[in-house]
mmCIF file of C-alpha atoms in Angstrom:
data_model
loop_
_atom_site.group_PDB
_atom_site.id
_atom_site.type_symbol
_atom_site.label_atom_id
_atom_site.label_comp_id
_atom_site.label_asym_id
_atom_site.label_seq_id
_atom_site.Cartn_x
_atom_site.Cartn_y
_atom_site.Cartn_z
ATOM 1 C CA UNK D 1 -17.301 1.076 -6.766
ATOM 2 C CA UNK D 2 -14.425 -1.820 -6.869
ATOM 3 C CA UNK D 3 -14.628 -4.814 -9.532
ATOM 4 C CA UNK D 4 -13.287 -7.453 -8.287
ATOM 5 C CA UNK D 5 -12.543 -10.323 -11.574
ATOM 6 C CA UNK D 6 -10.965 -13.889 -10.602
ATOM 7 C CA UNK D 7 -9.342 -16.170 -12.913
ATOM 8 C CA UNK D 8 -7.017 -19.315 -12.285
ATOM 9 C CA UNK D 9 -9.809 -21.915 -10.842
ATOM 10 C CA UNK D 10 -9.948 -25.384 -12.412
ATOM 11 C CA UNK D 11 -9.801 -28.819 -11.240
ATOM 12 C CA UNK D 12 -6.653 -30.235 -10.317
ATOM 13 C CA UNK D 13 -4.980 -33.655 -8.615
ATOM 14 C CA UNK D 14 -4.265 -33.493 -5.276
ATOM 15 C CA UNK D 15 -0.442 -32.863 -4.298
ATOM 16 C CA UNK D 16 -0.702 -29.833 -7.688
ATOM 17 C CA UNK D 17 -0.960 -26.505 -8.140
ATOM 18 C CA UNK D 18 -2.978 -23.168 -8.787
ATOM 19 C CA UNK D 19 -2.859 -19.928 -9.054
ATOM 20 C CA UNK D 20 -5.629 -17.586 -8.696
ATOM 21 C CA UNK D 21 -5.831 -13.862 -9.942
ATOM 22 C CA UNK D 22 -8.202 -11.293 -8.862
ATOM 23 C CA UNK D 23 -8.104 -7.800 -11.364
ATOM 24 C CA UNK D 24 -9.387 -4.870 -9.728
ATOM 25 C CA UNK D 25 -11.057 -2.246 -11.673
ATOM 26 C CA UNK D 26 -9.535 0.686 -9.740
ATOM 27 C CA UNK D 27 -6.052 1.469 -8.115
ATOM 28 C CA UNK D 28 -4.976 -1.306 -5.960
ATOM 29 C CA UNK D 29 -3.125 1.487 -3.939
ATOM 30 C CA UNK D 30 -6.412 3.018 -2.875
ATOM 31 C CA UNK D 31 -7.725 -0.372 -1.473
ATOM 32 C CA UNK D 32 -6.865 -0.781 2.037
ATOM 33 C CA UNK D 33 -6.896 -5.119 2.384
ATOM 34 C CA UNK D 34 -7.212 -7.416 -0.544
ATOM 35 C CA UNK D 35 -7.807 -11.317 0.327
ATOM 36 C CA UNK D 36 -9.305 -14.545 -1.000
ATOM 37 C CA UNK D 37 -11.960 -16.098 0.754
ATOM 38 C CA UNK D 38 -13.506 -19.670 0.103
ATOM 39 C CA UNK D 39 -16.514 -21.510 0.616
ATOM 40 C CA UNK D 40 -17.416 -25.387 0.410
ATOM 41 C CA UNK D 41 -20.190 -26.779 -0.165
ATOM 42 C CA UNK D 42 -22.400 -26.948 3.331
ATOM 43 C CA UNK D 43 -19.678 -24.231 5.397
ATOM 44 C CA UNK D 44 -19.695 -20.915 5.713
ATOM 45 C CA UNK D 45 -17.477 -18.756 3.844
ATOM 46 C CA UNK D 46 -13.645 -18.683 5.545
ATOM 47 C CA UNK D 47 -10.236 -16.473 4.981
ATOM 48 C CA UNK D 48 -7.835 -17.576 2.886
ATOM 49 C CA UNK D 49 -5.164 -14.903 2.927
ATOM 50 C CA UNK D 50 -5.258 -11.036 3.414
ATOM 51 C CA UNK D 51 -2.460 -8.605 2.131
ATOM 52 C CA UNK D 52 -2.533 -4.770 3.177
ATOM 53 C CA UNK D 53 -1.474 -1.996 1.332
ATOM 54 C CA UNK D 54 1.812 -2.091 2.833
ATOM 55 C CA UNK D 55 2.429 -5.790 2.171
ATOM 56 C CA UNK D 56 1.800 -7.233 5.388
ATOM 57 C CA UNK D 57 0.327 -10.764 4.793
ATOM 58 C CA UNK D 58 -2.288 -13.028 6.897
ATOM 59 C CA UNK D 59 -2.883 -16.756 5.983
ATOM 60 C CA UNK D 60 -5.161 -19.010 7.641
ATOM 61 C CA UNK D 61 -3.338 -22.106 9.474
ATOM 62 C CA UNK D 62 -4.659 -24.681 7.488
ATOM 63 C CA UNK D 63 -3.287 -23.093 4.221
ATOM 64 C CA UNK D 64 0.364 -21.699 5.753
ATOM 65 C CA UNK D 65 3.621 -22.950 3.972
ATOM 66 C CA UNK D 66 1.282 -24.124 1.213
ATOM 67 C CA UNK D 67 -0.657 -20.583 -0.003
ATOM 68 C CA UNK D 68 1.197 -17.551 -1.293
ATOM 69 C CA UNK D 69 -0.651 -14.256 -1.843
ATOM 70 C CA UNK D 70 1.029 -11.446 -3.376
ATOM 71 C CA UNK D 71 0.391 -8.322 -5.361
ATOM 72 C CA UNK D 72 1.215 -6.157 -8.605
ATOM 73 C CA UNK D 73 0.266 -2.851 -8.153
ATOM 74 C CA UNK D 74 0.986 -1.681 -11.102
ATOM 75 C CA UNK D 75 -1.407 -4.700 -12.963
ATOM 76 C CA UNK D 76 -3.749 -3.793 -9.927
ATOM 77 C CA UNK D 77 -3.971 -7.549 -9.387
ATOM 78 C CA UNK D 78 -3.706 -9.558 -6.587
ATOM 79 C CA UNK D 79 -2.578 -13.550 -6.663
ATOM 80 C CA UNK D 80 -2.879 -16.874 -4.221
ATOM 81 C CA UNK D 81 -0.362 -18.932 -5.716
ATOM 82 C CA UNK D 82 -1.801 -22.599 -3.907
ATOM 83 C CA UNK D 83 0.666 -25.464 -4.107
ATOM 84 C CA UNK D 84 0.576 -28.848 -2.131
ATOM 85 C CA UNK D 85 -3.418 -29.010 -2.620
ATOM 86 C CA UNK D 86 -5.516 -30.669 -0.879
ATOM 87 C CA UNK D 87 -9.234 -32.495 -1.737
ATOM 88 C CA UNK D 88 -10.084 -29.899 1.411
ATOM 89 C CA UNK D 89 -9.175 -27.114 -0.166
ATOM 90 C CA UNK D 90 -12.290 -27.713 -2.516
ATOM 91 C CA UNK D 91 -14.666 -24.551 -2.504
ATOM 92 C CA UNK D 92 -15.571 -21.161 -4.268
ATOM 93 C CA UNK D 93 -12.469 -18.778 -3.879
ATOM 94 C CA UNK D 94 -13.901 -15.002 -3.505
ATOM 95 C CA UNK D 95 -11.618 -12.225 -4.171
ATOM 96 C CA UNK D 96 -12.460 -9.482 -1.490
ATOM 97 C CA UNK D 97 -11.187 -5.715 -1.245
ATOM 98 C CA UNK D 98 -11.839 -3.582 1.790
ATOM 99 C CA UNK D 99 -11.592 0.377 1.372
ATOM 100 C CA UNK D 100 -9.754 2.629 3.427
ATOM 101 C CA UNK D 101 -13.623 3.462 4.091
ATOM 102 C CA UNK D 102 -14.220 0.248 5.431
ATOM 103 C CA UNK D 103 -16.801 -0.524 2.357
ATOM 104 C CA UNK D 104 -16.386 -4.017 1.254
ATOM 105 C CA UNK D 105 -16.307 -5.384 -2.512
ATOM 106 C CA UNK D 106 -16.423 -9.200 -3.735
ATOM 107 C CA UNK D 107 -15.583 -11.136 -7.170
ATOM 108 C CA UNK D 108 -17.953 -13.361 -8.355
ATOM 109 C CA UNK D 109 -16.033 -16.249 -7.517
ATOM 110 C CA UNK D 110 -13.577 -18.806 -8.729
ATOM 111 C CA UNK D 111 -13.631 -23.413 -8.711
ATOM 112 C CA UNK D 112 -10.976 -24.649 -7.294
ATOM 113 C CA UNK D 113 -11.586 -28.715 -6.773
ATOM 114 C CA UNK D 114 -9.202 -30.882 -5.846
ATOM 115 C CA UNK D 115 -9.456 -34.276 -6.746
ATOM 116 C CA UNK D 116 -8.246 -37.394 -4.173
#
């Protein structure tokens, strides 16, 4: 069992910045993906950004040059620095962590709104 905690939401104009941490309760180094995940209002949940255990990094297109996501193993915390926002990057942000195993754990979710 993974907890997943993420911090860093809050309402901010558009053009600013965020940045989001998700705490893990267990060794980052035994989980094989971490990412952040959103969901608006109305839409089905969508990728964010995904970072393996050896670094590699995924973004979706409509966040690229803008979203960062990194990690600190040794805080066991990941982090989506978000600059340049956008009022359409309004939604939940999930913190997710995939096993080696393949099992799947989520946060509880994080605000992010961006006002216009």
């Amino acid at each position: 069992q993974v907890q997943l905690v993420e911090s860093g939401g809050g309402l901010v104009p558009a053009g600013g910045s965020l940045r989001l941490s998700c705490a893990a309760s267990a060794s980052i180094l035994s989980i094989n993906v971490m990412g952040w995940y959103r969901q608006a209002p109305g839409k089905q949940r969508e990728l964010v950004a995904t970072i393996t255990s050896g670094g590699r990094t995924n973004y979706a297109n409509s966040v690229k040059g803008r979203f960062t996501i990194s990690r600190d193993n040794a805080k066991n915390t990941v982090y989506l620095q978000m600059n340049s926002l956008k009022p359409e990057d309004t939604a939940v942000y999930y913190c997710n962590a995939v096993l080696y195993s393949s099992i799947n754990f989520w946060g509880q979710g994080t605000q992010v709104t961006v006002s216009s």
